[in-house]
Amino acid sequence: MRPISTLAGLLLLPAMALVPGVAEPGTPEAPAFEEARAAVSWRREELKEVERLVRQLRFDLVNNRAAGDAEPRLEALAERARGDHLLPAFIAGSHGHGSEARPRIWEEWEAFAEGFDRLEARIAALREAAAEEDYARAARELSDLGRACKSCHRRYRY
């Protein structure tokens, strides 16, 4: 029999951590997926985190002009938005129920994957601007980063 504290601890774990094949939130490792539903759930949470990091970086770099405060988020963004981190979650057939992905992703796989290369380049440019404490350039880079995201979403997301 399990102690009550262990059972209570399990009940308090985030729901995503209890789904087989889904990484616990806050961990940047991409799991191997056994089913499309797990891949959809995981990538949705990862992409929400990428969006949250970008919003926080806008606050850090544009509003507060605090490159030092932004560095951990810049590092987390660079890690989470990597193509080799996210692309494994776009398994064939994961465009159905609960997914915002269009089937076009798998029809145009190379172009879709190249979008992550562009995203990584935008993040590298943003990190460079922050490291140089060039806040005007960081603001432009954040805008360019947003445009890179939107262009991919227009083509590959419902």
PDB file of C-alpha atoms in Angstrom:
ATOM      1  CA  MET A   1       0.000   0.000   0.000  1.00  0.00           C
ATOM      2  CA  ARG A   2       1.314   3.455  -0.917  1.00  0.00           C
ATOM      3  CA  PRO A   3       1.614   6.169   1.680  1.00  0.00           C
ATOM      4  CA  ILE A   4      -0.985   8.906   1.294  1.00  0.00           C
ATOM      5  CA  SER A   5       1.686  11.547   0.654  1.00  0.00           C
ATOM      6  CA  THR A   6       2.982   9.617  -2.372  1.00  0.00           C
ATOM      7  CA  LEU A   7      -0.505   9.208  -3.768  1.00  0.00           C
ATOM      8  CA  ALA A   8      -1.250  12.892  -3.193  1.00  0.00           C
ATOM      9  CA  GLY A   9       2.004  13.798  -4.940  1.00  0.00           C
ATOM     10  CA  LEU A  10       1.007  11.734  -7.955  1.00  0.00           C
ATOM     11  CA  LEU A  11      -2.362  13.415  -8.114  1.00  0.00           C
ATOM     12  CA  LEU A  12      -0.719  16.822  -8.141  1.00  0.00           C
ATOM     13  CA  LEU A  13       1.579  16.035 -11.086  1.00  0.00           C
ATOM     14  CA  PRO A  14       0.677  17.882 -14.257  1.00  0.00           C
ATOM     15  CA  ALA A  15      -1.656  15.855 -16.427  1.00  0.00           C
ATOM     16  CA  MET A  16       0.839  15.872 -19.311  1.00  0.00           C
ATOM     17  CA  ALA A  17       3.379  13.993 -17.225  1.00  0.00           C
ATOM     18  CA  LEU A  18       0.941  11.116 -16.867  1.00  0.00           C
ATOM     19  CA  VAL A  19       0.415  10.630 -20.602  1.00  0.00           C
ATOM     20  CA  PRO A  20       2.744   7.972 -22.056  1.00  0.00           C
ATOM     21  CA  GLY A  21       5.161   9.447 -24.571  1.00  0.00           C
ATOM     22  CA  VAL A  22       4.711  13.018 -23.358  1.00  0.00           C
ATOM     23  CA  ALA A  23       7.521  14.867 -21.613  1.00  0.00           C
ATOM     24  CA  GLU A  24       6.832  16.527 -18.318  1.00  0.00           C
ATOM     25  CA  PRO A  25       6.317  20.260 -18.821  1.00  0.00           C
ATOM     26  CA  GLY A  26       9.464  22.254 -18.238  1.00  0.00           C
ATOM     27  CA  THR A  27      11.732  19.621 -19.778  1.00  0.00           C
ATOM     28  CA  PRO A  28      13.127  20.430 -23.210  1.00  0.00           C
ATOM     29  CA  GLU A  29      13.645  16.826 -24.342  1.00  0.00           C
ATOM     30  CA  ALA A  30      11.438  15.611 -27.162  1.00  0.00           C
ATOM     31  CA  PRO A  31      10.078  12.176 -26.344  1.00  0.00           C
ATOM     32  CA  ALA A  32       9.586   9.345 -28.784  1.00  0.00           C
ATOM     33  CA  PHE A  33       5.908   9.135 -29.635  1.00  0.00           C
ATOM     34  CA  GLU A  34       3.949   5.937 -29.828  1.00  0.00           C
ATOM     35  CA  GLU A  35       0.688   7.544 -30.897  1.00  0.00           C
ATOM     36  CA  ALA A  36      -0.408  10.639 -32.755  1.00  0.00           C
ATOM     37  CA  ARG A  37      -2.547  11.949 -29.885  1.00  0.00           C
ATOM     38  CA  ALA A  38       0.465  12.098 -27.543  1.00  0.00           C
ATOM     39  CA  ALA A  39       2.479  13.927 -30.214  1.00  0.00           C
ATOM     40  CA  VAL A  40      -0.290  16.487 -30.728  1.00  0.00           C
ATOM     41  CA  SER A  41      -0.606  17.157 -26.988  1.00  0.00           C
ATOM     42  CA  TRP A  42       3.135  17.478 -26.494  1.00  0.00           C
ATOM     43  CA  ARG A  43       3.764  19.784 -29.453  1.00  0.00           C
ATOM     44  CA  ARG A  44       0.803  21.976 -28.506  1.00  0.00           C
ATOM     45  CA  GLU A  45       2.275  22.503 -25.030  1.00  0.00           C
ATOM     46  CA  GLU A  46       5.783  23.092 -26.390  1.00  0.00           C
ATOM     47  CA  LEU A  47       4.552  25.658 -28.902  1.00  0.00           C
ATOM     48  CA  LYS A  48       2.518  27.428 -26.219  1.00  0.00           C
ATOM     49  CA  GLU A  49       5.711  27.645 -24.174  1.00  0.00           C
ATOM     50  CA  VAL A  50       7.590  29.095 -27.168  1.00  0.00           C
ATOM     51  CA  GLU A  51       4.865  31.721 -27.533  1.00  0.00           C
ATOM     52  CA  ARG A  52       4.977  32.503 -23.812  1.00  0.00           C
ATOM     53  CA  LEU A  53       8.760  32.926 -23.941  1.00  0.00           C
ATOM     54  CA  VAL A  54       8.508  35.341 -26.876  1.00  0.00           C
ATOM     55  CA  ARG A  55       5.947  37.459 -25.008  1.00  0.00           C
ATOM     56  CA  GLN A  56       8.199  37.553 -21.940  1.00  0.00           C
ATOM     57  CA  LEU A  57      11.200  38.454 -24.076  1.00  0.00           C
ATOM     58  CA  ARG A  58       9.313  41.383 -25.573  1.00  0.00           C
ATOM     59  CA  PHE A  59       8.717  42.605 -22.028  1.00  0.00           C
ATOM     60  CA  ASP A  60      12.374  42.012 -21.025  1.00  0.00           C
ATOM     61  CA  LEU A  61      14.025  43.510 -24.083  1.00  0.00           C
ATOM     62  CA  VAL A  62      11.605  46.157 -25.342  1.00  0.00           C
ATOM     63  CA  ASN A  63       9.838  47.359 -22.220  1.00  0.00           C
ATOM     64  CA  ASN A  64      12.519  46.852 -19.548  1.00  0.00           C
ATOM     65  CA  ARG A  65      15.699  46.897 -21.661  1.00  0.00           C
ATOM     66  CA  ALA A  66      17.078  44.137 -19.444  1.00  0.00           C
ATOM     67  CA  ALA A  67      19.245  41.823 -21.542  1.00  0.00           C
ATOM     68  CA  GLY A  68      20.594  40.089 -18.459  1.00  0.00           C
ATOM     69  CA  ASP A  69      17.093  39.150 -17.344  1.00  0.00           C
ATOM     70  CA  ALA A  70      16.287  37.939 -20.863  1.00  0.00           C
ATOM     71  CA  GLU A  71      19.246  35.571 -21.235  1.00  0.00           C
ATOM     72  CA  PRO A  72      17.711  32.516 -19.510  1.00  0.00           C
ATOM     73  CA  ARG A  73      14.547  32.920 -21.598  1.00  0.00           C
ATOM     74  CA  LEU A  74      16.570  33.391 -24.774  1.00  0.00           C
ATOM     75  CA  GLU A  75      18.396  30.163 -24.014  1.00  0.00           C
ATOM     76  CA  ALA A  76      15.131  28.337 -23.289  1.00  0.00           C
ATOM     77  CA  LEU A  77      13.587  29.700 -26.503  1.00  0.00           C
ATOM     78  CA  ALA A  78      16.572  28.599 -28.578  1.00  0.00           C
ATOM     79  CA  GLU A  79      16.333  25.113 -27.066  1.00  0.00           C
ATOM     80  CA  ARG A  80      12.566  24.673 -27.413  1.00  0.00           C
ATOM     81  CA  ALA A  81      12.169  26.147 -30.910  1.00  0.00           C
ATOM     82  CA  ARG A  82      14.818  23.951 -32.545  1.00  0.00           C
ATOM     83  CA  GLY A  83      13.607  21.928 -35.488  1.00  0.00           C
ATOM     84  CA  ASP A  84      15.217  18.747 -34.211  1.00  0.00           C
ATOM     85  CA  HIS A  85      13.314  19.265 -30.954  1.00  0.00           C
ATOM     86  CA  LEU A  86       9.864  19.925 -32.460  1.00  0.00           C
ATOM     87  CA  LEU A  87       9.812  18.076 -35.783  1.00  0.00           C
ATOM     88  CA  PRO A  88       9.654  14.572 -34.223  1.00  0.00           C
ATOM     89  CA  ALA A  89       6.256  15.541 -32.776  1.00  0.00           C
ATOM     90  CA  PHE A  90       4.863  16.130 -36.268  1.00  0.00           C
ATOM     91  CA  ILE A  91       4.388  12.456 -37.001  1.00  0.00           C
ATOM     92  CA  ALA A  92       2.386  11.497 -40.056  1.00  0.00           C
ATOM     93  CA  GLY A  93      -1.282  11.263 -39.300  1.00  0.00           C
ATOM     94  CA  SER A  94      -1.214  13.740 -36.414  1.00  0.00           C
ATOM     95  CA  HIS A  95      -3.398  16.316 -38.151  1.00  0.00           C
ATOM     96  CA  GLY A  96      -6.756  15.031 -37.014  1.00  0.00           C
ATOM     97  CA  HIS A  97      -8.867  15.604 -33.959  1.00  0.00           C
ATOM     98  CA  GLY A  98      -7.377  18.084 -31.485  1.00  0.00           C
ATOM     99  CA  SER A  99      -4.629  19.186 -33.849  1.00  0.00           C
ATOM    100  CA  GLU A 100      -4.307  22.519 -35.628  1.00  0.00           C
ATOM    101  CA  ALA A 101      -1.875  21.070 -38.158  1.00  0.00           C
ATOM    102  CA  ARG A 102      -2.889  20.916 -41.798  1.00  0.00           C
ATOM    103  CA  PRO A 103      -2.120  17.778 -43.836  1.00  0.00           C
ATOM    104  CA  ARG A 104      -0.055  20.071 -46.085  1.00  0.00           C
ATOM    105  CA  ILE A 105       2.793  19.726 -43.538  1.00  0.00           C
ATOM    106  CA  TRP A 106       3.501  16.172 -44.647  1.00  0.00           C
ATOM    107  CA  GLU A 107       2.936  16.962 -48.313  1.00  0.00           C
ATOM    108  CA  GLU A 108       5.534  19.761 -48.085  1.00  0.00           C
ATOM    109  CA  TRP A 109       7.767  18.290 -45.391  1.00  0.00           C
ATOM    110  CA  GLU A 110      11.038  19.834 -46.623  1.00  0.00           C
ATOM    111  CA  ALA A 111       9.553  23.329 -46.824  1.00  0.00           C
ATOM    112  CA  PHE A 112       7.937  22.890 -43.416  1.00  0.00           C
ATOM    113  CA  ALA A 113      11.250  21.785 -41.876  1.00  0.00           C
ATOM    114  CA  GLU A 114      13.029  24.750 -43.513  1.00  0.00           C
ATOM    115  CA  GLY A 115      10.668  27.004 -41.591  1.00  0.00           C
ATOM    116  CA  PHE A 116      12.320  25.824 -38.396  1.00  0.00           C
ATOM    117  CA  ASP A 117      15.729  26.694 -39.864  1.00  0.00           C
ATOM    118  CA  ARG A 118      14.451  30.244 -40.470  1.00  0.00           C
ATOM    119  CA  LEU A 119      13.032  30.335 -36.949  1.00  0.00           C
ATOM    120  CA  GLU A 120      16.376  29.265 -35.480  1.00  0.00           C
ATOM    121  CA  ALA A 121      18.159  31.964 -37.521  1.00  0.00           C
ATOM    122  CA  ARG A 122      15.745  34.626 -36.205  1.00  0.00           C
ATOM    123  CA  ILE A 123      16.327  33.477 -32.634  1.00  0.00           C
ATOM    124  CA  ALA A 124      20.116  33.571 -33.144  1.00  0.00           C
ATOM    125  CA  ALA A 125      19.831  37.161 -34.447  1.00  0.00           C
ATOM    126  CA  LEU A 126      17.675  38.091 -31.448  1.00  0.00           C
ATOM    127  CA  ARG A 127      20.214  36.575 -29.050  1.00  0.00           C
ATOM    128  CA  GLU A 128      23.004  38.531 -30.747  1.00  0.00           C
ATOM    129  CA  ALA A 129      21.083  41.816 -30.443  1.00  0.00           C
ATOM    130  CA  ALA A 130      20.387  41.110 -26.762  1.00  0.00           C
ATOM    131  CA  ALA A 131      24.016  40.216 -26.079  1.00  0.00           C
ATOM    132  CA  GLU A 132      25.052  43.553 -27.593  1.00  0.00           C
ATOM    133  CA  GLU A 133      22.290  45.294 -25.602  1.00  0.00           C
ATOM    134  CA  ASP A 134      21.030  46.770 -28.860  1.00  0.00           C
ATOM    135  CA  TYR A 135      17.415  47.116 -27.791  1.00  0.00           C
ATOM    136  CA  ALA A 136      16.182  48.779 -30.986  1.00  0.00           C
ATOM    137  CA  ARG A 137      17.592  45.884 -32.992  1.00  0.00           C
ATOM    138  CA  ALA A 138      16.158  43.389 -30.469  1.00  0.00           C
ATOM    139  CA  ALA A 139      12.713  44.928 -31.032  1.00  0.00           C
ATOM    140  CA  ARG A 140      13.122  44.532 -34.797  1.00  0.00           C
ATOM    141  CA  GLU A 141      14.329  40.959 -34.353  1.00  0.00           C
ATOM    142  CA  LEU A 142      11.317  40.140 -32.176  1.00  0.00           C
ATOM    143  CA  SER A 143       9.060  41.506 -34.917  1.00  0.00           C
ATOM    144  CA  ASP A 144      10.902  39.444 -37.531  1.00  0.00           C
ATOM    145  CA  LEU A 145      10.590  36.400 -35.299  1.00  0.00           C
ATOM    146  CA  GLY A 146       6.845  36.973 -35.025  1.00  0.00           C
ATOM    147  CA  ARG A 147       6.568  37.279 -38.807  1.00  0.00           C
ATOM    148  CA  ALA A 148       8.476  34.003 -39.237  1.00  0.00           C
ATOM    149  CA  CYS A 149       6.019  32.269 -36.920  1.00  0.00           C
ATOM    150  CA  LYS A 150       2.976  33.793 -38.611  1.00  0.00           C
ATOM    151  CA  SER A 151       4.109  32.915 -42.125  1.00  0.00           C
ATOM    152  CA  CYS A 152       4.412  29.264 -41.171  1.00  0.00           C
ATOM    153  CA  HIS A 153       1.105  29.306 -39.276  1.00  0.00           C
ATOM    154  CA  ARG A 154      -0.706  30.770 -42.294  1.00  0.00           C
ATOM    155  CA  ARG A 155       0.440  27.912 -44.466  1.00  0.00           C
ATOM    156  CA  TYR A 156       0.475  24.953 -42.092  1.00  0.00           C
ATOM    157  CA  ARG A 157      -1.987  25.654 -39.292  1.00  0.00           C
ATOM    158  CA  TYR A 158      -5.786  25.866 -39.195  1.00  0.00           C
TER     159      TYR A 158
END
